[in-house]
N, CA and C atoms as an extended XYZ file, in Angstrom:
459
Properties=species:S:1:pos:R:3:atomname:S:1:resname:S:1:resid:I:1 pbc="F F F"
N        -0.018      -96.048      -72.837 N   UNK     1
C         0.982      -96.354      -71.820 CA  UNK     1
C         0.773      -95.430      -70.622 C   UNK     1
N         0.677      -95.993      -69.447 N   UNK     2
C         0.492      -95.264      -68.023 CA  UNK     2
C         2.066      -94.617      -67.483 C   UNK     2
N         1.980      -93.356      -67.610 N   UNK     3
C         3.309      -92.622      -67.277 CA  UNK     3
C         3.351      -92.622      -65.908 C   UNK     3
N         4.201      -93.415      -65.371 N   UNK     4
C         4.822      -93.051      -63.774 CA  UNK     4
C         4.593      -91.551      -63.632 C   UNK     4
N         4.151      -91.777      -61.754 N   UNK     5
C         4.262      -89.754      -61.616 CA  UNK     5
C         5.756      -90.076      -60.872 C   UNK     5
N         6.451      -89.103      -61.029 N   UNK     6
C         7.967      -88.699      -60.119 CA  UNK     6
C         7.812      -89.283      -58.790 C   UNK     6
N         8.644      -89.557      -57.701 N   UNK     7
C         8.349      -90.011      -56.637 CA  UNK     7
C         9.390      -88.634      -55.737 C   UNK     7
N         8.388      -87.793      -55.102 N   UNK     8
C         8.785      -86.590      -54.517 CA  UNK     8
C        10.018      -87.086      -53.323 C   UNK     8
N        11.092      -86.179      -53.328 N   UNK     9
C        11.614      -86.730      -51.670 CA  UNK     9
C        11.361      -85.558      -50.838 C   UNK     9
N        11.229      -86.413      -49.717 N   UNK    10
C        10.995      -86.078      -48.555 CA  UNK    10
C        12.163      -85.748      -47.310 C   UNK    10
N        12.036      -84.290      -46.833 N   UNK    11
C        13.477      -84.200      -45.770 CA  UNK    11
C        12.585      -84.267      -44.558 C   UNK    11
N        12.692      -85.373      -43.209 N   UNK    12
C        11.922      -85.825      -42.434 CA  UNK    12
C        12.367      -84.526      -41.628 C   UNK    12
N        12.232      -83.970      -40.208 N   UNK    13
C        12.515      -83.822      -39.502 CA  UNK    13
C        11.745      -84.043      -38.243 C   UNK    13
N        12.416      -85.008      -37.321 N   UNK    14
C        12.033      -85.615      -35.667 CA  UNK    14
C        10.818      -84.452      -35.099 C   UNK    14
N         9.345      -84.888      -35.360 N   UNK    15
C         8.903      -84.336      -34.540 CA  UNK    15
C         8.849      -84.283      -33.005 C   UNK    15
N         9.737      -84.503      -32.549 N   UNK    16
C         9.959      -85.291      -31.327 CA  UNK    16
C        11.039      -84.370      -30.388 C   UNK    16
N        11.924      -84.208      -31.613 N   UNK    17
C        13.491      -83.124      -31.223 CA  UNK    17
C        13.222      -81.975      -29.590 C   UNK    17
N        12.504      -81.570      -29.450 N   UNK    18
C        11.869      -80.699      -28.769 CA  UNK    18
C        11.841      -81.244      -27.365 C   UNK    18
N        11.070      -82.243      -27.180 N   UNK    19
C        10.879      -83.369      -26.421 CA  UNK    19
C        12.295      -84.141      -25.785 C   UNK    19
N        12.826      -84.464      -26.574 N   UNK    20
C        14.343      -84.971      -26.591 CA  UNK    20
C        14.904      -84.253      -26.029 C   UNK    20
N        15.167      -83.201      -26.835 N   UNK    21
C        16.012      -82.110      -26.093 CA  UNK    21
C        16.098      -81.957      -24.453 C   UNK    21
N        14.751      -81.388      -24.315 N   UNK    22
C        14.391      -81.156      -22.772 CA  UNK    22
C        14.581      -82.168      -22.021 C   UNK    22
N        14.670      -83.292      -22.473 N   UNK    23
C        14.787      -84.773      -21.517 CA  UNK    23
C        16.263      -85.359      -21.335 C   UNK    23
N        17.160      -84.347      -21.718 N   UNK    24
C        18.709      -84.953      -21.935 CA  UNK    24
C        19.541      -84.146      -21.450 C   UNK    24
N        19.967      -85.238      -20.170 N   UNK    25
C        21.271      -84.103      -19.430 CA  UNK    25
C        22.139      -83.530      -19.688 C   UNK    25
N        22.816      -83.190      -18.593 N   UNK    26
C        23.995      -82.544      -19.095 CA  UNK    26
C        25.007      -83.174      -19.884 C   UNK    26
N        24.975      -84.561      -19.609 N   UNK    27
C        26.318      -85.824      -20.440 CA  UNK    27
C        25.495      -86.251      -21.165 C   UNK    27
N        24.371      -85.628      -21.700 N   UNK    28
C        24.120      -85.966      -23.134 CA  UNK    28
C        23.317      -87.102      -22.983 C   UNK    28
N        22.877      -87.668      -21.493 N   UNK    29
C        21.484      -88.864      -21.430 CA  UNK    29
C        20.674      -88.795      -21.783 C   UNK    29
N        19.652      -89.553      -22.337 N   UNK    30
C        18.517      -89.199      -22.283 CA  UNK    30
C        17.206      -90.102      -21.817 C   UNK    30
N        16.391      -89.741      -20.594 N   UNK    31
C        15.590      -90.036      -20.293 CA  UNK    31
C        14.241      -90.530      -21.186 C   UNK    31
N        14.782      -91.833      -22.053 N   UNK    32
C        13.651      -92.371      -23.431 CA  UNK    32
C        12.322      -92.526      -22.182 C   UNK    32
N        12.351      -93.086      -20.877 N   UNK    33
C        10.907      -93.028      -20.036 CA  UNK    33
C        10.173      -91.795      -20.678 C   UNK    33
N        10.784      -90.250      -20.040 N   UNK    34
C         9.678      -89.579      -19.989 CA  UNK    34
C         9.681      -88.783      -21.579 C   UNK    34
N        10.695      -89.133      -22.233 N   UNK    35
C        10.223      -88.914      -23.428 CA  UNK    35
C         8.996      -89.655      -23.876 C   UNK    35
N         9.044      -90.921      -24.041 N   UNK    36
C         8.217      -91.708      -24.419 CA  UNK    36
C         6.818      -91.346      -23.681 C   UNK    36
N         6.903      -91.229      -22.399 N   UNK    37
C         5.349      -90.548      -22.124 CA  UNK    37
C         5.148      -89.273      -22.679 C   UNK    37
N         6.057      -88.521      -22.660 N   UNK    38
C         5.398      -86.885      -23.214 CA  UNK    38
C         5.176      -86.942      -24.201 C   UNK    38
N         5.659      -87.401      -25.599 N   UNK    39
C         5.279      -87.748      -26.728 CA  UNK    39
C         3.559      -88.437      -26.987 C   UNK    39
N         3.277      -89.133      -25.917 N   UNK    40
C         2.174      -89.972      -26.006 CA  UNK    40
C         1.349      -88.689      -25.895 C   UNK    40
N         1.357      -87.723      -24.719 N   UNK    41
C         0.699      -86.827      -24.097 CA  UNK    41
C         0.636      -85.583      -25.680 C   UNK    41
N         1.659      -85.319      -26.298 N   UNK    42
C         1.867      -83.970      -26.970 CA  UNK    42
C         1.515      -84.828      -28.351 C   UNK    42
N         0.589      -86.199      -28.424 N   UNK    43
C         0.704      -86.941      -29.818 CA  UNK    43
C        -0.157      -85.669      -30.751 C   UNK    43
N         0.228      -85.529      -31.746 N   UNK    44
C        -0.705      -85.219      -32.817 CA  UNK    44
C        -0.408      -85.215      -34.199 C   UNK    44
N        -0.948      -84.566      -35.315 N   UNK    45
C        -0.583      -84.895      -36.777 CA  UNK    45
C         0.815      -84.786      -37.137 C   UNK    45
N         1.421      -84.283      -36.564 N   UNK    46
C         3.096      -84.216      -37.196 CA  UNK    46
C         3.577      -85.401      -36.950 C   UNK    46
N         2.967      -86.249      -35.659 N   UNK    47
C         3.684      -87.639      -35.552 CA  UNK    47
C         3.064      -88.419      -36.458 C   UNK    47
N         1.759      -88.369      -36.926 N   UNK    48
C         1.921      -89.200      -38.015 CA  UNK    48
C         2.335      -88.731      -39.321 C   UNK    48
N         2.120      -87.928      -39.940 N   UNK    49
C         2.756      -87.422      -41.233 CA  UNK    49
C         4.430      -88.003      -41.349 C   UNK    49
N         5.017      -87.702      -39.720 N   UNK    50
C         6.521      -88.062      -39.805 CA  UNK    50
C         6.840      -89.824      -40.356 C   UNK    50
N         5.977      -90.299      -39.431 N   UNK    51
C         5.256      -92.176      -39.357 CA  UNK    51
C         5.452      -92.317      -41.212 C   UNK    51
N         4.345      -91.435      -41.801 N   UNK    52
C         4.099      -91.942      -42.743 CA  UNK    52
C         4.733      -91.503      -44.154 C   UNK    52
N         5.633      -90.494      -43.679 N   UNK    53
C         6.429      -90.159      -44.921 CA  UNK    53
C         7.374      -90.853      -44.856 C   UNK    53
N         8.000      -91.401      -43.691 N   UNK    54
C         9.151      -92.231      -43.262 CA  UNK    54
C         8.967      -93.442      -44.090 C   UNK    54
N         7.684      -93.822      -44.090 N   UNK    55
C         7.377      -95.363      -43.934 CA  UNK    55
C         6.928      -94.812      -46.217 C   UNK    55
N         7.408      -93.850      -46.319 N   UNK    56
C         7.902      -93.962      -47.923 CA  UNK    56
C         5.808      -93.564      -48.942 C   UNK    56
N         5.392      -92.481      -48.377 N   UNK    57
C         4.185      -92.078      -48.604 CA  UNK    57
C         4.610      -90.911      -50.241 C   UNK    57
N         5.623      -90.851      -50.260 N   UNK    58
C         6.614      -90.519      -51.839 CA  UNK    58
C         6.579      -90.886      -52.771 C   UNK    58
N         5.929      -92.543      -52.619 N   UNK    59
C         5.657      -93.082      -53.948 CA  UNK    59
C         4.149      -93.523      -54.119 C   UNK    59
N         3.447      -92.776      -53.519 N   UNK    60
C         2.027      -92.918      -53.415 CA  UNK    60
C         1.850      -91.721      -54.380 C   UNK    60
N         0.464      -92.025      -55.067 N   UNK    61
C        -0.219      -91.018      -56.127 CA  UNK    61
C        -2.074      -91.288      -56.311 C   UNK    61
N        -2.349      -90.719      -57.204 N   UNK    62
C        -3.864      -90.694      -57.315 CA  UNK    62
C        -4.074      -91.585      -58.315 C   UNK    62
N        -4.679      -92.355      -58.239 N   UNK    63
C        -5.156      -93.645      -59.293 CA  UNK    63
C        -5.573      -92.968      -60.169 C   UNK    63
N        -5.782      -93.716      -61.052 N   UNK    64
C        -6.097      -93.261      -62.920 CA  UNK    64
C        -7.462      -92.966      -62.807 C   UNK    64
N        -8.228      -93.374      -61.908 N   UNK    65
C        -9.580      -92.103      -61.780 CA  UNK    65
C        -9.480      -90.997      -61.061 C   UNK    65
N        -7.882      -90.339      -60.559 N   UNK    66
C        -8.163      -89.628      -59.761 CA  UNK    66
C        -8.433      -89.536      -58.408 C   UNK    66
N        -8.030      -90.770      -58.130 N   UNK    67
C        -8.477      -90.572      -56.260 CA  UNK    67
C        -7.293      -90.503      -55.480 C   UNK    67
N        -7.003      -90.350      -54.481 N   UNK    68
C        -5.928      -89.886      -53.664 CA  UNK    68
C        -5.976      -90.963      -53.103 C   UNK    68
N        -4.633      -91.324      -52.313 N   UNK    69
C        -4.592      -92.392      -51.143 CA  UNK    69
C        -5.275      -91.887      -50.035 C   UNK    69
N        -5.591      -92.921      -49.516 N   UNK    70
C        -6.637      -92.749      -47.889 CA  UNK    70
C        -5.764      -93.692      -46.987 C   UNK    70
N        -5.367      -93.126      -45.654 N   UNK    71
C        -5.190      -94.151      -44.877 CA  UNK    71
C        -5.865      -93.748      -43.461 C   UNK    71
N        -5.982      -95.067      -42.477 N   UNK    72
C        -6.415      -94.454      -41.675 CA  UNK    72
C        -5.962      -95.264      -40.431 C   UNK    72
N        -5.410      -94.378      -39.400 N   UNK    73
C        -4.662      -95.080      -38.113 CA  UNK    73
C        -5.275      -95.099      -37.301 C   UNK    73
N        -5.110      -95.924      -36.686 N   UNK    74
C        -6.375      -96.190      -34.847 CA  UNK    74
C        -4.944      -96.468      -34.244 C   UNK    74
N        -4.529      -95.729      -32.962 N   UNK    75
C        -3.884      -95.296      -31.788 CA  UNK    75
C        -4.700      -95.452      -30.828 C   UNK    75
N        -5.158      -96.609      -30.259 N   UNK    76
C        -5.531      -96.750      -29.016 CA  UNK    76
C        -7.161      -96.097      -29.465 C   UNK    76
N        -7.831      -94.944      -28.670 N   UNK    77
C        -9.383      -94.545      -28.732 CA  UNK    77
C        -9.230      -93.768      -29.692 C   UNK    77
N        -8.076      -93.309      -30.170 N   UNK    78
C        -7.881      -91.800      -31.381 CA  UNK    78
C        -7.847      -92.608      -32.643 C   UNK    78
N        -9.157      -92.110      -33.191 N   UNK    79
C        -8.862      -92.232      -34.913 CA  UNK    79
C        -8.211      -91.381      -35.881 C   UNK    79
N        -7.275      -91.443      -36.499 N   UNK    80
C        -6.951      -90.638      -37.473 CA  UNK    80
C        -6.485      -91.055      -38.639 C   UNK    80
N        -6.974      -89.873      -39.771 N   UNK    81
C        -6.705      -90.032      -41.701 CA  UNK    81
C        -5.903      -89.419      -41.766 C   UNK    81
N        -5.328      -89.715      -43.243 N   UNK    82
C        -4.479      -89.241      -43.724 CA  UNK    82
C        -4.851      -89.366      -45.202 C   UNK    82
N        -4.633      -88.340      -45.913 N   UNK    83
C        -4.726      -88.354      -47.346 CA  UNK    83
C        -3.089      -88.115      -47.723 C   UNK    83
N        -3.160      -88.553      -49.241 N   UNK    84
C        -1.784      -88.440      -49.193 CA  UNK    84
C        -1.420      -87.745      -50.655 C   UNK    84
N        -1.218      -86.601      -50.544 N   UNK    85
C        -1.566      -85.536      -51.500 CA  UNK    85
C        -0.260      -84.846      -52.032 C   UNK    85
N        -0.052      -85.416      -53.369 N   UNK    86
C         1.240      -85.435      -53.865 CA  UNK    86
C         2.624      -85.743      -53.226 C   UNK    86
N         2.354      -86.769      -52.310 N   UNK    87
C         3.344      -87.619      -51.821 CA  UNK    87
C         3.173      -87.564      -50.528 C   UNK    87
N         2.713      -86.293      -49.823 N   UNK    88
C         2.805      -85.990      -48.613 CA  UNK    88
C         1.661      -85.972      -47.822 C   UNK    88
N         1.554      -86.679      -46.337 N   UNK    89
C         0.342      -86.732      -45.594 CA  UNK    89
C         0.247      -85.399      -45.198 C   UNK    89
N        -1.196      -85.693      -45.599 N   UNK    90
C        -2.261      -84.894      -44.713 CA  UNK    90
C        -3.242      -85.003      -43.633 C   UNK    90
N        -2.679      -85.169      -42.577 N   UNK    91
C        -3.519      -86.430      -41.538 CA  UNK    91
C        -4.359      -85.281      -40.662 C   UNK    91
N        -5.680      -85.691      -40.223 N   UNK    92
C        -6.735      -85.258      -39.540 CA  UNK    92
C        -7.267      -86.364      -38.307 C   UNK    92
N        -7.349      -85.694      -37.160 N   UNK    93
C        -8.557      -86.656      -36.394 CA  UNK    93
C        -9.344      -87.348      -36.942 C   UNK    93
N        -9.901      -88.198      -36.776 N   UNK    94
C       -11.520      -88.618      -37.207 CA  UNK    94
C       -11.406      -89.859      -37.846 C   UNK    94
N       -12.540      -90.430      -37.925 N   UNK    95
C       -12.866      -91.984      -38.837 CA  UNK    95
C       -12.956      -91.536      -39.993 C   UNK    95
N       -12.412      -91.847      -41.105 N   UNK    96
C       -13.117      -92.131      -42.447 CA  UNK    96
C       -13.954      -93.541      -43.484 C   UNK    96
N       -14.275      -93.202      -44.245 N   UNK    97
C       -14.900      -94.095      -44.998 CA  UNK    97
C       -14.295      -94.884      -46.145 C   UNK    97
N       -13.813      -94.125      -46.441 N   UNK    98
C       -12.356      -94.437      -47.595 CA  UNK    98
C       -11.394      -95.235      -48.197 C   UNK    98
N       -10.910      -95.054      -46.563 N   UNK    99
C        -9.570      -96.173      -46.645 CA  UNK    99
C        -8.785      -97.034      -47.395 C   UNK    99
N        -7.870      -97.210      -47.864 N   UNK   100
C        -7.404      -97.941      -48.575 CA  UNK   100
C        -6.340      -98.988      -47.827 C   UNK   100
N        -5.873      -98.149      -46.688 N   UNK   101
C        -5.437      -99.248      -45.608 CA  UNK   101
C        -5.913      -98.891      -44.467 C   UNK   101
N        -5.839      -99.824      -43.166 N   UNK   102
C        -5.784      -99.487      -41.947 CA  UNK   102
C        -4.823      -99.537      -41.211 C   UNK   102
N        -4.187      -99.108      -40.182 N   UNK   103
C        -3.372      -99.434      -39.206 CA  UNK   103
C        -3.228      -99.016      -38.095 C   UNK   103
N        -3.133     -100.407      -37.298 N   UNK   104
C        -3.096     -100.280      -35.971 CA  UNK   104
C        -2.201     -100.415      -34.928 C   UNK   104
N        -2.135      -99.405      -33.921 N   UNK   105
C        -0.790      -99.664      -33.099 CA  UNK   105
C        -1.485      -98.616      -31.874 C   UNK   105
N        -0.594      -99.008      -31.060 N   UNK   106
C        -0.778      -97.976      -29.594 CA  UNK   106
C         0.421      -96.631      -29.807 C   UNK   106
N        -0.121      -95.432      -29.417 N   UNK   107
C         0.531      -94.460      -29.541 CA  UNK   107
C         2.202      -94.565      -28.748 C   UNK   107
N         2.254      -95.426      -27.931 N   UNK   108
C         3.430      -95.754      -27.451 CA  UNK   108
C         4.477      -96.315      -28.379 C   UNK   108
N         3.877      -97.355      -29.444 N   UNK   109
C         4.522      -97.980      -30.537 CA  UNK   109
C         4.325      -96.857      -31.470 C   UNK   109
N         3.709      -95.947      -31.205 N   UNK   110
C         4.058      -94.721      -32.644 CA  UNK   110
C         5.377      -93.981      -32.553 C   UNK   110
N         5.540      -93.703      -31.023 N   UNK   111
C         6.295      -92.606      -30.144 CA  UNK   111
C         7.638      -94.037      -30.603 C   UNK   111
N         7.768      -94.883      -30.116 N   UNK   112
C         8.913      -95.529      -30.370 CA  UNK   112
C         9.593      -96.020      -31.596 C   UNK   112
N         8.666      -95.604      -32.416 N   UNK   113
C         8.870      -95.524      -33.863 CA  UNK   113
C         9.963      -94.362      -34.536 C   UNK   113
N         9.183      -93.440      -33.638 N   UNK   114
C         9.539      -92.151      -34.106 CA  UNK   114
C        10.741      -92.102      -33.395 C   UNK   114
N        10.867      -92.171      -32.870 N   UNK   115
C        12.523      -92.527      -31.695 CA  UNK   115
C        13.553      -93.381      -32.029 C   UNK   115
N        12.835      -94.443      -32.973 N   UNK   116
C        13.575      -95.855      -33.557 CA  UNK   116
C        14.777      -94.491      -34.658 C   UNK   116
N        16.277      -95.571      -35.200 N   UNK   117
C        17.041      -94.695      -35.784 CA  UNK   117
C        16.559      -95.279      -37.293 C   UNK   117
N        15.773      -96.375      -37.332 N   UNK   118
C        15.580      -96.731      -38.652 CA  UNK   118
C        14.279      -97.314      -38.444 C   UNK   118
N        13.258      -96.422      -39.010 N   UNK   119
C        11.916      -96.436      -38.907 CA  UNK   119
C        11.066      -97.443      -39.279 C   UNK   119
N        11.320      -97.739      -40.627 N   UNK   120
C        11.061      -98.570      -41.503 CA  UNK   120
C        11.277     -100.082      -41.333 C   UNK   120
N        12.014     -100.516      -40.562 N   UNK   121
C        12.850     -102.079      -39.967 CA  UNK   121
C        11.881     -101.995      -38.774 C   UNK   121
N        11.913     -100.609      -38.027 N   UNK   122
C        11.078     -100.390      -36.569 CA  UNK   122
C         9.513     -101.364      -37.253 C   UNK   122
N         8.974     -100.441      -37.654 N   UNK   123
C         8.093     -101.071      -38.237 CA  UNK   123
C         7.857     -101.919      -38.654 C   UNK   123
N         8.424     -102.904      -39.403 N   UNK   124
C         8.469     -104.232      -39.837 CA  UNK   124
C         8.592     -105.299      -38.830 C   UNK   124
N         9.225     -105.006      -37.673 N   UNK   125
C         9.818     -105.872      -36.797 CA  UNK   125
C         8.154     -105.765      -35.145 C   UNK   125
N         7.325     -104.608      -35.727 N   UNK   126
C         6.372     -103.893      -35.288 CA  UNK   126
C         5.272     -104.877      -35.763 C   UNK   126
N         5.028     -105.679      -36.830 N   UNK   127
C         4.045     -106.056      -37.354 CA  UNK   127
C         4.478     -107.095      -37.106 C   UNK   127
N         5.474     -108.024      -37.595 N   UNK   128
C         5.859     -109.390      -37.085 CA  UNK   128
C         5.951     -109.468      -35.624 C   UNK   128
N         5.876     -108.984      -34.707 N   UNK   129
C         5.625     -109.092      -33.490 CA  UNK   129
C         4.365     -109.155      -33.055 C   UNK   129
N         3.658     -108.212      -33.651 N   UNK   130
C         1.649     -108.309      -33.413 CA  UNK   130
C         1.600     -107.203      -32.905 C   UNK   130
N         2.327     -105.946      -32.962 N   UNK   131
C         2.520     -104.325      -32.183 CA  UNK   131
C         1.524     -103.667      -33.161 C   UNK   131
N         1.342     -104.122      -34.397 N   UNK   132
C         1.261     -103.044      -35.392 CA  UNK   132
C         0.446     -104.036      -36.439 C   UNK   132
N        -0.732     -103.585      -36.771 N   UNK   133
C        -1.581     -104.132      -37.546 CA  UNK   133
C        -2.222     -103.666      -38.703 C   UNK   133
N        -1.830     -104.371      -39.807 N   UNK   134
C        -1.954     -103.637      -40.920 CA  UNK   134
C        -3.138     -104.066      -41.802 C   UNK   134
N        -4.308     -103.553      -42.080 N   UNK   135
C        -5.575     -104.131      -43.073 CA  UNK   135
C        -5.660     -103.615      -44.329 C   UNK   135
N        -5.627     -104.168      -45.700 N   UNK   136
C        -5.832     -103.878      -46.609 CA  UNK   136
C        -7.704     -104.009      -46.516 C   UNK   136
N        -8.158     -102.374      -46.985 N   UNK   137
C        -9.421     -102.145      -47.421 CA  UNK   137
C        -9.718     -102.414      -48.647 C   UNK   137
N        -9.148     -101.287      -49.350 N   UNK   138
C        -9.664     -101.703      -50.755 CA  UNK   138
C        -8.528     -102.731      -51.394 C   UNK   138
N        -9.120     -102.833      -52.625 N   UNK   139
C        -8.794     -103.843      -53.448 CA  UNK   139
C        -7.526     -103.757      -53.955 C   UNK   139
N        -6.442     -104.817      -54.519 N   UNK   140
C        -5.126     -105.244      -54.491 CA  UNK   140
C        -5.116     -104.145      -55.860 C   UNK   140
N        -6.495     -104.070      -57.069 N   UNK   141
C        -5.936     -103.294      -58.236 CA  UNK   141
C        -5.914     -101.669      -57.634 C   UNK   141
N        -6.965     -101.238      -57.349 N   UNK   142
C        -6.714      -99.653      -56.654 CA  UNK   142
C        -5.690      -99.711      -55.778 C   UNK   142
N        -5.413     -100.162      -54.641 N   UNK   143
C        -3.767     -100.241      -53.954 CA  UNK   143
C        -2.857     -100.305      -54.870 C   UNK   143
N        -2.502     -101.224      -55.744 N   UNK   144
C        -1.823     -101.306      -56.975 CA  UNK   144
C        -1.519     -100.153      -57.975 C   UNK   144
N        -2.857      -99.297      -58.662 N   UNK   145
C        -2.858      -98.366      -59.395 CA  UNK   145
C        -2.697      -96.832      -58.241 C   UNK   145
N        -2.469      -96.764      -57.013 N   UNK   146
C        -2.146      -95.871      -56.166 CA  UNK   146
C        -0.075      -95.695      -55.962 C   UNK   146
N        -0.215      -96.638      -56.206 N   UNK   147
C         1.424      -97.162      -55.772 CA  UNK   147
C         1.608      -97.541      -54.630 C   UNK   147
N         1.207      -98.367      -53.843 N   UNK   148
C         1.249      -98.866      -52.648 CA  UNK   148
C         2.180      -99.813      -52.548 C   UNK   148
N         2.465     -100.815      -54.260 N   UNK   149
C         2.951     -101.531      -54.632 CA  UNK   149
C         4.542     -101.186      -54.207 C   UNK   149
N         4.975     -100.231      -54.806 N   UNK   150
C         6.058      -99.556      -54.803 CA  UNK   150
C         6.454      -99.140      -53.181 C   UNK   150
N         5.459      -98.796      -52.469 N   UNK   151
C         5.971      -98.130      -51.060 CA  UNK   151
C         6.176      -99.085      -49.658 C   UNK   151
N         5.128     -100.260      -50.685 N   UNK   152
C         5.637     -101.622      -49.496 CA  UNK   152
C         7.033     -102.323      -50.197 C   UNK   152
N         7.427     -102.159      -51.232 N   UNK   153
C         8.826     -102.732      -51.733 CA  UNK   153
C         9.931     -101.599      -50.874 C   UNK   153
């Protein structure tokens, strides 16, 4: 019998807050324009780790040979991985070989993600629109024996 691993939780916090902050007047406005550009400008791994723990990377694990999840995001010319190492991304620049999914979106649809109050709907409503493009690499049983199963439910 294959023992479930635990599904870790995760406490998100807005990599973004910073950004926000500085962009919001005195009555408490906030300028989503130049947020949304500075975010594009200051993008790096915390916005996706945030992306992808949000989007439920908690119930991901290492398949029964041992392999870790791979994902890998294309943002416009920027490639970046993510391994996902006891629940939690580990995302790097660069192309990999790996993959177990792909996904695609413009760093603008990352930044508005991350801004969205419910990430996960953001996203969904992201792919049924054609914003956000999602490729299964490997195969439905390794996605399956990773828990991918579980993190798209």
């Amino acid at each position: 019998m294959i023992k479930k691993p635990k599904t870790l939780e995760i406490v998100l916090e807005n990599p973004m807050k910073n950004i926000i902050i500085a962009n919001t007047n005195s009555a408490g406005e906030v300028n989503l324009e130049k947020v949304i550009e500075q975010g594009e400008i200051e993008f790096n791994e915390d916005y996706i780790n945030y992306i992808l723990a949000a989007l439920g990377t908690n119930y991901l694990h290492k398949s029964i040979l041992g392999k870790s999840p791979v994902l890998e995001l294309v943002l416009g010319e920027q490639v970046w991985n993510s391994e996902i190492i006891e629940g939690m991304p580990k995302s790097v620049i660069g192309a990999i070989d790996n993959e177990d999914l792909r996904i695609t979106l413009s760093k603008e649809e990352a930044v508005k993600a991350i801004l969205s109050s419910e990430i996960k709907q953001f996203m969904k409503d992201s792919v049924a629109n054609g914003n956000t493009k999602i490729e299964m690499i490997a195969g439905k049983i390794d996605l399956f024996s990773k828990g991918y199963l579980e993190m798209y439910n």
